[in-house]
Coordinates of C-alpha atoms and ligand atoms in Angstrom, one line a residue:
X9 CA -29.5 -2.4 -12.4
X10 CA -26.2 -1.8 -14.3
X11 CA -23.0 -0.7 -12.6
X12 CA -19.7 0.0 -14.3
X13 CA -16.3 -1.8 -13.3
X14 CA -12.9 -1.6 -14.3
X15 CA -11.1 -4.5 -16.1
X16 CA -7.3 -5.5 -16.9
X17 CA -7.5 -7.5 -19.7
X18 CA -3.8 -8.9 -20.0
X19 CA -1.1 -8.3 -18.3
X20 CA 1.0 -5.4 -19.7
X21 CA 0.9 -1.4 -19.4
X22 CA -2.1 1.4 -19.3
X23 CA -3.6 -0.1 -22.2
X24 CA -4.8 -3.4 -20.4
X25 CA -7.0 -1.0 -18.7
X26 CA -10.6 -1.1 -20.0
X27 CA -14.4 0.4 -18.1
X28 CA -17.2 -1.9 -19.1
X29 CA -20.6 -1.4 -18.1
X30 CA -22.5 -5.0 -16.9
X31 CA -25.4 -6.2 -14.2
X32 CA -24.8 -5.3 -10.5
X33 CA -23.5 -8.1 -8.7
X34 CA -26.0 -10.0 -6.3
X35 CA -24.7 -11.4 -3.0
X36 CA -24.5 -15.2 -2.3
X37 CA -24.9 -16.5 1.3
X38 CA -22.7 -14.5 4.0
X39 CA -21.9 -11.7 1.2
X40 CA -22.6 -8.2 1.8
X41 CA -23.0 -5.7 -1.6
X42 CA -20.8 -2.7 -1.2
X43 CA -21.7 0.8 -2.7
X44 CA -18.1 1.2 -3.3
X45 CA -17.2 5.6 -2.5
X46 CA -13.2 5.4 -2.3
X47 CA -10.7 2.7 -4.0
X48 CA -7.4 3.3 -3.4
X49 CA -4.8 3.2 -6.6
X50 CA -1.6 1.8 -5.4
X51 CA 1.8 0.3 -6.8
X52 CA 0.7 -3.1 -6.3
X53 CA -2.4 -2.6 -8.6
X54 CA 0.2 -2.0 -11.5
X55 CA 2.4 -4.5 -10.5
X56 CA -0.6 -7.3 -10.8
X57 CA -1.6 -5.6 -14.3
X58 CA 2.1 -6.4 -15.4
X59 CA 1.9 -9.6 -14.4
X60 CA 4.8 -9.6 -11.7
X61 CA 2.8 -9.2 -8.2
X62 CA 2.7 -12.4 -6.0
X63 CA -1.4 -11.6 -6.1
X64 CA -1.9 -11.3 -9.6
X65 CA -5.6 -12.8 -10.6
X66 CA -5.8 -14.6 -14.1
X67 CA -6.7 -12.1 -16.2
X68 CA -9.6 -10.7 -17.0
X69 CA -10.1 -9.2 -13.5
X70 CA -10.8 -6.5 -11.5
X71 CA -7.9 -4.4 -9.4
X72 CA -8.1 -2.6 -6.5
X73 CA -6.9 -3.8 -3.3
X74 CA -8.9 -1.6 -1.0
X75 CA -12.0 0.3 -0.6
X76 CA -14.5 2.0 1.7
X77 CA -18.1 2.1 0.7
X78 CA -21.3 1.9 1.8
X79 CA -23.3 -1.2 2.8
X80 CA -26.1 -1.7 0.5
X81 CA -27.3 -5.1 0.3
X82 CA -27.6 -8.4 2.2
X83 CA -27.2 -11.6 1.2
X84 CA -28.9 -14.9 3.0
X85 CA -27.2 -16.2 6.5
X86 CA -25.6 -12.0 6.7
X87 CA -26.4 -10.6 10.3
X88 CA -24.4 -7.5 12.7
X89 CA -24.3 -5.9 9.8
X90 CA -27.3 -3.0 8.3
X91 CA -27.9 -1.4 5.1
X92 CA -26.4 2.4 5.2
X93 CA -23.5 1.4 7.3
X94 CA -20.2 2.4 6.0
X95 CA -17.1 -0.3 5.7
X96 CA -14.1 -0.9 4.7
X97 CA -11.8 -3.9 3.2
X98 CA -9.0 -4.8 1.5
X99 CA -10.8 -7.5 -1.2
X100 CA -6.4 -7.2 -3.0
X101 CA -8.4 -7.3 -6.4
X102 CA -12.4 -6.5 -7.2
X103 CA -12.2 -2.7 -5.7
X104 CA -12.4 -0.4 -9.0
X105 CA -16.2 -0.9 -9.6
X106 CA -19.3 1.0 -8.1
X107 CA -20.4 -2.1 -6.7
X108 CA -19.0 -5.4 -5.1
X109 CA -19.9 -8.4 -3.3
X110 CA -17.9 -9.1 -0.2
X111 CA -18.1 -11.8 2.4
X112 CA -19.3 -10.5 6.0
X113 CA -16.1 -11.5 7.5
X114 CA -14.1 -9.0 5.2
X115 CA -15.5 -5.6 6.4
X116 CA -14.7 -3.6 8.9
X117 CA -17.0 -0.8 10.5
X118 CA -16.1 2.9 9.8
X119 CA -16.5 5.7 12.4
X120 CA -19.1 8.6 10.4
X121 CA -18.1 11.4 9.5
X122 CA -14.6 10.3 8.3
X123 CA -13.8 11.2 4.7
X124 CA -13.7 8.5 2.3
X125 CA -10.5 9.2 0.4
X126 CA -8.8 9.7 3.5
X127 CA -10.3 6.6 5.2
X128 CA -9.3 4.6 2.1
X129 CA -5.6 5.4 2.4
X130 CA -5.7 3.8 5.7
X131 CA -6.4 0.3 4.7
X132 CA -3.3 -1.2 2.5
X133 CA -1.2 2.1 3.1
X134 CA -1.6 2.2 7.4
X135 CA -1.8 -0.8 8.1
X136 CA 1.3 -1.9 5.7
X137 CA 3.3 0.6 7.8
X138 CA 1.5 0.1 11.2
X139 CA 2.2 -3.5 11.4
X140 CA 5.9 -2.9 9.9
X141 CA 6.7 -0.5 12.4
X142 CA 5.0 -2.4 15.7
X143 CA 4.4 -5.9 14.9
X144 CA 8.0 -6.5 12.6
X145 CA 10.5 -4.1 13.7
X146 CA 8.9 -3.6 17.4
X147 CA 10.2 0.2 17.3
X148 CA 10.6 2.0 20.4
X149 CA 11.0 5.8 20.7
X150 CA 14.1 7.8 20.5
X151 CA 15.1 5.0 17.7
X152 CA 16.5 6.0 14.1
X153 CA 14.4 5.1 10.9
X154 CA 15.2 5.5 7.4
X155 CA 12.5 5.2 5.4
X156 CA 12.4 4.1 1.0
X157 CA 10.2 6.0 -1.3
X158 CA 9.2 8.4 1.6
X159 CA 6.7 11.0 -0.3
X160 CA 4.6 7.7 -1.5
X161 CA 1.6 6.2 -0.1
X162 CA 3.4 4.1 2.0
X163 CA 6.4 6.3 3.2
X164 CA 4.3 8.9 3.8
X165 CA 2.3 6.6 6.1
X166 CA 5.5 5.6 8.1
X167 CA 6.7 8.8 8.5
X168 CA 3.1 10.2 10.3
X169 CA 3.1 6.7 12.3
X170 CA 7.1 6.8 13.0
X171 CA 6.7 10.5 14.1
X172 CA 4.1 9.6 16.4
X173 CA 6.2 6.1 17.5
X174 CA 9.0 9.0 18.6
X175 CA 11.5 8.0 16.1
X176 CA 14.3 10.2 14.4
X177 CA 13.4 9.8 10.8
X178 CA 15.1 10.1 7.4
X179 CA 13.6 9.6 4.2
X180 CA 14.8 8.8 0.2
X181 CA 12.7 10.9 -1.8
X182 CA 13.3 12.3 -5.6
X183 CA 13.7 16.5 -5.2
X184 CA 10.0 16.3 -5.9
X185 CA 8.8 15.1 -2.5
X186 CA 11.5 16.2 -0.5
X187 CA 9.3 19.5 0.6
X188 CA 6.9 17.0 1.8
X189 CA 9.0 14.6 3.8
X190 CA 10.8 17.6 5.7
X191 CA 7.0 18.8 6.5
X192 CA 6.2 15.7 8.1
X193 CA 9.2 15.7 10.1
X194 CA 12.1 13.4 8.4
X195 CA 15.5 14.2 6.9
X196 CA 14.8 14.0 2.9
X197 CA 17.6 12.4 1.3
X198 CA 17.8 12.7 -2.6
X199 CA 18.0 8.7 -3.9
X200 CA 18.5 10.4 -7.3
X201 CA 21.6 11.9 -6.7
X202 CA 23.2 11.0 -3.1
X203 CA 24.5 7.6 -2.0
X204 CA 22.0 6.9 0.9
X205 CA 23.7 5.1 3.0
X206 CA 26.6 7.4 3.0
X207 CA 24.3 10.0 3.8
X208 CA 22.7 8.5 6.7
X209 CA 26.2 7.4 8.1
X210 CA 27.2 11.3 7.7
X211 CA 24.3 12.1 9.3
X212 CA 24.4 9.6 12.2
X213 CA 27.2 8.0 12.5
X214 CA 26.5 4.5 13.5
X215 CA 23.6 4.0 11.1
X216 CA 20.1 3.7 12.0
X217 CA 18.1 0.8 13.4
X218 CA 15.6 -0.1 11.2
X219 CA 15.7 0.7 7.0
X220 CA 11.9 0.1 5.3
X221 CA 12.7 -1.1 1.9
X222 CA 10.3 -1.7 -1.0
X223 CA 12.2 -1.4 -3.9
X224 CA 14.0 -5.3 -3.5
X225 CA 16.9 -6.7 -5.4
X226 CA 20.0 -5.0 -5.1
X227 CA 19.0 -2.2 -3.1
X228 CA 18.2 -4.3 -0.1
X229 CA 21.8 -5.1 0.3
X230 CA 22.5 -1.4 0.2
X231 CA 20.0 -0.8 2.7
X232 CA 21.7 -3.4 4.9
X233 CA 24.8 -0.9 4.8
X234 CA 22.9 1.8 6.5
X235 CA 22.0 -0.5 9.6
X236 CA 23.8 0.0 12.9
X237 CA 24.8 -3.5 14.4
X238 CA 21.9 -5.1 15.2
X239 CA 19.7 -3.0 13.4
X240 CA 17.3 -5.0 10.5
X241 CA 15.8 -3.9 7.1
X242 CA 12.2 -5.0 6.4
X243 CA 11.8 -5.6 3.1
X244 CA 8.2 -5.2 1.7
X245 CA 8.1 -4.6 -2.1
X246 CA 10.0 -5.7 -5.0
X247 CA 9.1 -2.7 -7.2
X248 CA 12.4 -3.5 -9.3
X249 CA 10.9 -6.0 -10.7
X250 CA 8.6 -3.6 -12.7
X251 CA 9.1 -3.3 -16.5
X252 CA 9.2 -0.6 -18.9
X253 CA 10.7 2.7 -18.5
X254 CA 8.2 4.7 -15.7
X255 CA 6.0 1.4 -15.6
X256 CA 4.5 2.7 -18.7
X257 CA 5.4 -0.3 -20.9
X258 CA 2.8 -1.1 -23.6
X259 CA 4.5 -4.3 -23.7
X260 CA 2.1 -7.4 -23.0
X261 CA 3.7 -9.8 -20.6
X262 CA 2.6 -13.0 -18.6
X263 CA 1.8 -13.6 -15.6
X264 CA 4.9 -14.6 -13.2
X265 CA 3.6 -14.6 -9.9
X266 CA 7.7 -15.6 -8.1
X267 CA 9.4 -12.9 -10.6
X268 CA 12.2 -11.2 -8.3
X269 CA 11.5 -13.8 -5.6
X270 CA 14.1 -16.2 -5.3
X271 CA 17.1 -13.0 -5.2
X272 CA 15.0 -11.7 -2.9
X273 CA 15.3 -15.0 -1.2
X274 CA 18.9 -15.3 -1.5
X275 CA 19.4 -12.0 0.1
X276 CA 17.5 -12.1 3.1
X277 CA 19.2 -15.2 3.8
X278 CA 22.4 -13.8 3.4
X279 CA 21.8 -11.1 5.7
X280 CA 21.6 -14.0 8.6
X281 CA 24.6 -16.3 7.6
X282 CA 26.7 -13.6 7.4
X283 CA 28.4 -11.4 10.7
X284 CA 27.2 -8.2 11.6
X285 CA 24.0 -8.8 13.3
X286 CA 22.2 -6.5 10.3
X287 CA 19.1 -8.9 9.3
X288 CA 16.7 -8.6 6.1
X289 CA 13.1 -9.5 7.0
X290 CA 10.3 -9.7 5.0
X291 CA 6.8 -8.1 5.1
X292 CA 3.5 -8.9 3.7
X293 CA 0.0 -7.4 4.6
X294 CA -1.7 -10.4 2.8
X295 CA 0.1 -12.9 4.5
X296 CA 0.0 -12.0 7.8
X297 CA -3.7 -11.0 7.2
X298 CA -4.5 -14.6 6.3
X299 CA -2.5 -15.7 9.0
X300 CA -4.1 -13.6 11.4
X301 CA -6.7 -11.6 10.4
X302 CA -7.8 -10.7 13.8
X303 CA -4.6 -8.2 13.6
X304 CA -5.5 -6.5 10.3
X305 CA -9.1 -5.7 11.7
X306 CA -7.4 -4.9 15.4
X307 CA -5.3 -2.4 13.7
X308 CA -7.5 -1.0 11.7
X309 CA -9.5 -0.1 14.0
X310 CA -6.8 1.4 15.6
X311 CA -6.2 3.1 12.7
X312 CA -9.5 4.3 11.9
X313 CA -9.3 5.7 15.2
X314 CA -6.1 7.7 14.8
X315 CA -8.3 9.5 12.1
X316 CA -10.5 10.3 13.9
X317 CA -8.6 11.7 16.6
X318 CA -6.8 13.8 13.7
X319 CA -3.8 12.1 14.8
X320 CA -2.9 11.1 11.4
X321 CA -3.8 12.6 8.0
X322 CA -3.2 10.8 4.9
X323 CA -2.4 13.1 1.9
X324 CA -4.7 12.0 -0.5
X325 CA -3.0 13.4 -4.1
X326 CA -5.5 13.5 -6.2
X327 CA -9.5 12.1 -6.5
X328 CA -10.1 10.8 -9.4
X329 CA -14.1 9.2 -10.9
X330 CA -13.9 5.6 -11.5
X331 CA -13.7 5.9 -14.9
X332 CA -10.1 7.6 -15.1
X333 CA -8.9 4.5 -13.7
X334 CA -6.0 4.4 -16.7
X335 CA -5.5 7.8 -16.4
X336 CA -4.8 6.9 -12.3
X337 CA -2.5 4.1 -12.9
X338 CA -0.6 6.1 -16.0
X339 CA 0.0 8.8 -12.8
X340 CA 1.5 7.5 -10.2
X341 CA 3.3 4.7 -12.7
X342 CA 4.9 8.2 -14.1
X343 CA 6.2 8.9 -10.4
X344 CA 6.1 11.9 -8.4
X345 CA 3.3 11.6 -6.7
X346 CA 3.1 12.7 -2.9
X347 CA 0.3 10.2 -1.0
X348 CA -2.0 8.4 -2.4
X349 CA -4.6 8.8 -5.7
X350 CA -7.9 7.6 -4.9
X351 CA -10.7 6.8 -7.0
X352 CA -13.8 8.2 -6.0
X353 CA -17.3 8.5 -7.0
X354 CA -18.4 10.8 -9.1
X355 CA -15.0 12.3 -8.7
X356 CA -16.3 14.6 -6.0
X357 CA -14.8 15.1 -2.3
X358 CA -17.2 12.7 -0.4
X359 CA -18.4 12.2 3.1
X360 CA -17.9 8.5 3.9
X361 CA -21.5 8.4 5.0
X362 CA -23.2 10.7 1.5
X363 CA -25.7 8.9 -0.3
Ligands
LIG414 N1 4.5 -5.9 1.5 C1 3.3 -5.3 1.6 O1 2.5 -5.8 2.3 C2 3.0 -4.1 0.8 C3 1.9 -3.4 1.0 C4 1.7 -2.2 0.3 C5 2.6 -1.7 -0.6 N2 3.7 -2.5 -0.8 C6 4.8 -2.0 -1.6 O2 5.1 -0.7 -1.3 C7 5.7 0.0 -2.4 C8 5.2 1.4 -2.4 O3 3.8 1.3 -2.8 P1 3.0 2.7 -2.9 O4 1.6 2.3 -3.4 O5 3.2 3.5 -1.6 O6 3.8 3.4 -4.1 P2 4.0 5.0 -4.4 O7 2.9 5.8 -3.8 O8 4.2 5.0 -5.9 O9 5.4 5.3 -3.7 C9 6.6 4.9 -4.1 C10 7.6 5.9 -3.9 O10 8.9 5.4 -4.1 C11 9.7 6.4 -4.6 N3 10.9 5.8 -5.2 C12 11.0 5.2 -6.4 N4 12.2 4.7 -6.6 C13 12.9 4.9 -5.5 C14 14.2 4.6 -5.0 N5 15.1 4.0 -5.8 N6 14.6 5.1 -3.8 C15 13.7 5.7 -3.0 N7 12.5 6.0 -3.4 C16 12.0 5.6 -4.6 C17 8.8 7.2 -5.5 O11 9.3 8.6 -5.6 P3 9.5 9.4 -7.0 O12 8.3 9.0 -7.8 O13 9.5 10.8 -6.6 O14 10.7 8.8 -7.6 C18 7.5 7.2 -4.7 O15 7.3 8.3 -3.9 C19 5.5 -0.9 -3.6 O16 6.7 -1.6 -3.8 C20 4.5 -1.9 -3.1 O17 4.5 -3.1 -3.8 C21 4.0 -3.6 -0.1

């Protein structure tokens, strides 16, 4: 049987991005084949296919960091685990194809009924901010948050899990998503053209207690300045490290797995040694998922139930087939976009659990 997958096939822009067509994977011993229904695009795909993200595979290879599909085959030494039942997993790479091999130990069960798209956004997205908010800034309600890039996957996340954490929120945003970050409750403030941490100090006063950062560099240390004392900024993306203008670069580059590491480094460090008691801390899913993985699937669950509860609602921005995955990546690379795009099969809006 033939399946089609996504490949990058060096590291550069959109144009690294190529569909080929090739025999379905089989499973080896203690894999499970996944009928994948929803991949999620995200800034870390583009940041592996430039080369620059601290996961980036060898190339050729297969992005897609997460994905909720269906379970359709079983390899030897497999058991808890039955043909038809719907999963998810965060494989970092392999996710843009219709099917993939996983080990067992990877999946995690989803509730039916949920939708795919929406389940998808859960898995890097939620959990990024989940774990940020409870397991690395230990919020606690009534506390102030300002939240980076707030109409993206990831803000958007933080803001529906800060909101339901009780925190006062505030949220960068370009004038495009600002609509969308006052719906979900936060203060938008306008990175393009107002000094945020101004702003927030205007706003509040003292500053807030805890600043999510992904954009690195520089802008950490200005994140720092929006910090009451004792407050901290958790760092969790470096996405100045991204080349060409709108990440649209044609450019081919190599792969540099440390590129924007060691300033990133120096500032965190920094924010220690000097006085102020306003700390930088970093954030990783995939590291503290290998360290502990019984957290990731803990809080997914937790997640997972959230959703179904319709405590949380991801905004999924556009579904997209499989094979626009260029077209995807050339989208939210451009900017603008409010949530998350998700790749999907056959394009359509899908029940986790449709054939
Ligand atoms: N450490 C981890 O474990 C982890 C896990 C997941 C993601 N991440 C990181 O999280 C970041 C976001 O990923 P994503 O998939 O959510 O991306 P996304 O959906 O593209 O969201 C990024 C958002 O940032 C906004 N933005 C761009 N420059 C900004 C600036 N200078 N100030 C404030 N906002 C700005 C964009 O708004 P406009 O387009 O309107 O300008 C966009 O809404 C990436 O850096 C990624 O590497 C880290």
């Amino acid at each position: 049987m033939k399946h089609t997958r996504i490949i990058v096939t060096h590291y550069g822009g959109p144009d690294a991005i190529r569909v080929v067509e090739e025999e379905c994977p089989e499973p080896k011993a203690g894999e499970v084949r996944v009928r994948v229904l929803a991949a999620g695009v995200s800034l870390p795909d583009i940041m592996a296919r430039e080369g620059i993200h601290p996961e980036t595979p060898a190339v050729p290879y297969t992005p897609g960091w997460d994905l909720v599909g269906v379970v359709d085959r079983l390899g030897d030494g497999t058991s808890g685990i039955v043909p038809g039942q719907v999963v998810a997993a965060m494989p970092i790479h392999g996710a843009y194809a219709e099917f993939v091999c996983l080990p067992e130990r990877e999946l995690v069960p989803v509730p039916p009924g949920l939708d795919a798209a929406e389940a998808v956004s859960l898995v890097l997205n939620y959990i990024t901010a989940y774990q940020m908010l409870h397991r690395s800034a230990h919020v606690r309600p009534g506390q102030r948050a300002l939240i980076h890039g707030a109409a993206g996957g990831v803000g958007s996340a933080l803001l529906q899990l800060g909101r339901l954490a009780g925190l006062e929120l505030y949220g960068t945003c370009s004038s495009r998503g600002a609509r969308t970050v006052s719906d979900l409750g936060a203060i938008p403030i306008d990175y393009q053209h107002e000094d945020f941490a101004k702003e927030i100090h205007r706003l509040t006063g003292e500053g807030v207690d805890v600043v999510f950062d992904p954009i690195g560099g520089s802008h950490l240390w200005h994140s720092r300045k929006a910090l009451r004392p004792g407050g901290r900024v958790v760092g969790y993306g470096n996405a100045t490290s991204l080349r060409g203008k709108g990440l649209v670069s044609s450019r081919p580059g190599s792969r540099n797995r440390l590129h924007g590491i060691p300033i990133y480094a120096l500032y965190i460090a920094g924010s220690w040694l000097l006085p102020g008691r306003k700390r930088i801390v970093p954030y990783s899913i995939q590291t503290l998922k290998r360290w502990n993985p019984a957290w990731f699937r803990q809080d997914l669950l937790a997640l997972l139930d959230l959703l179904q509860q319709k405590k949380i609602r991801p905004l999924v921005a556009q579904r997209l087939p499989l094979v626009e995955a260029r077209h995807a990546q050339e989208l939210l690379g451009k900017g603008g976009v409010t949530g998350k795009i998700v790749l999907v099969r056959d394009g359509s809006s899908l029940e986790s659990g449709a054939p």
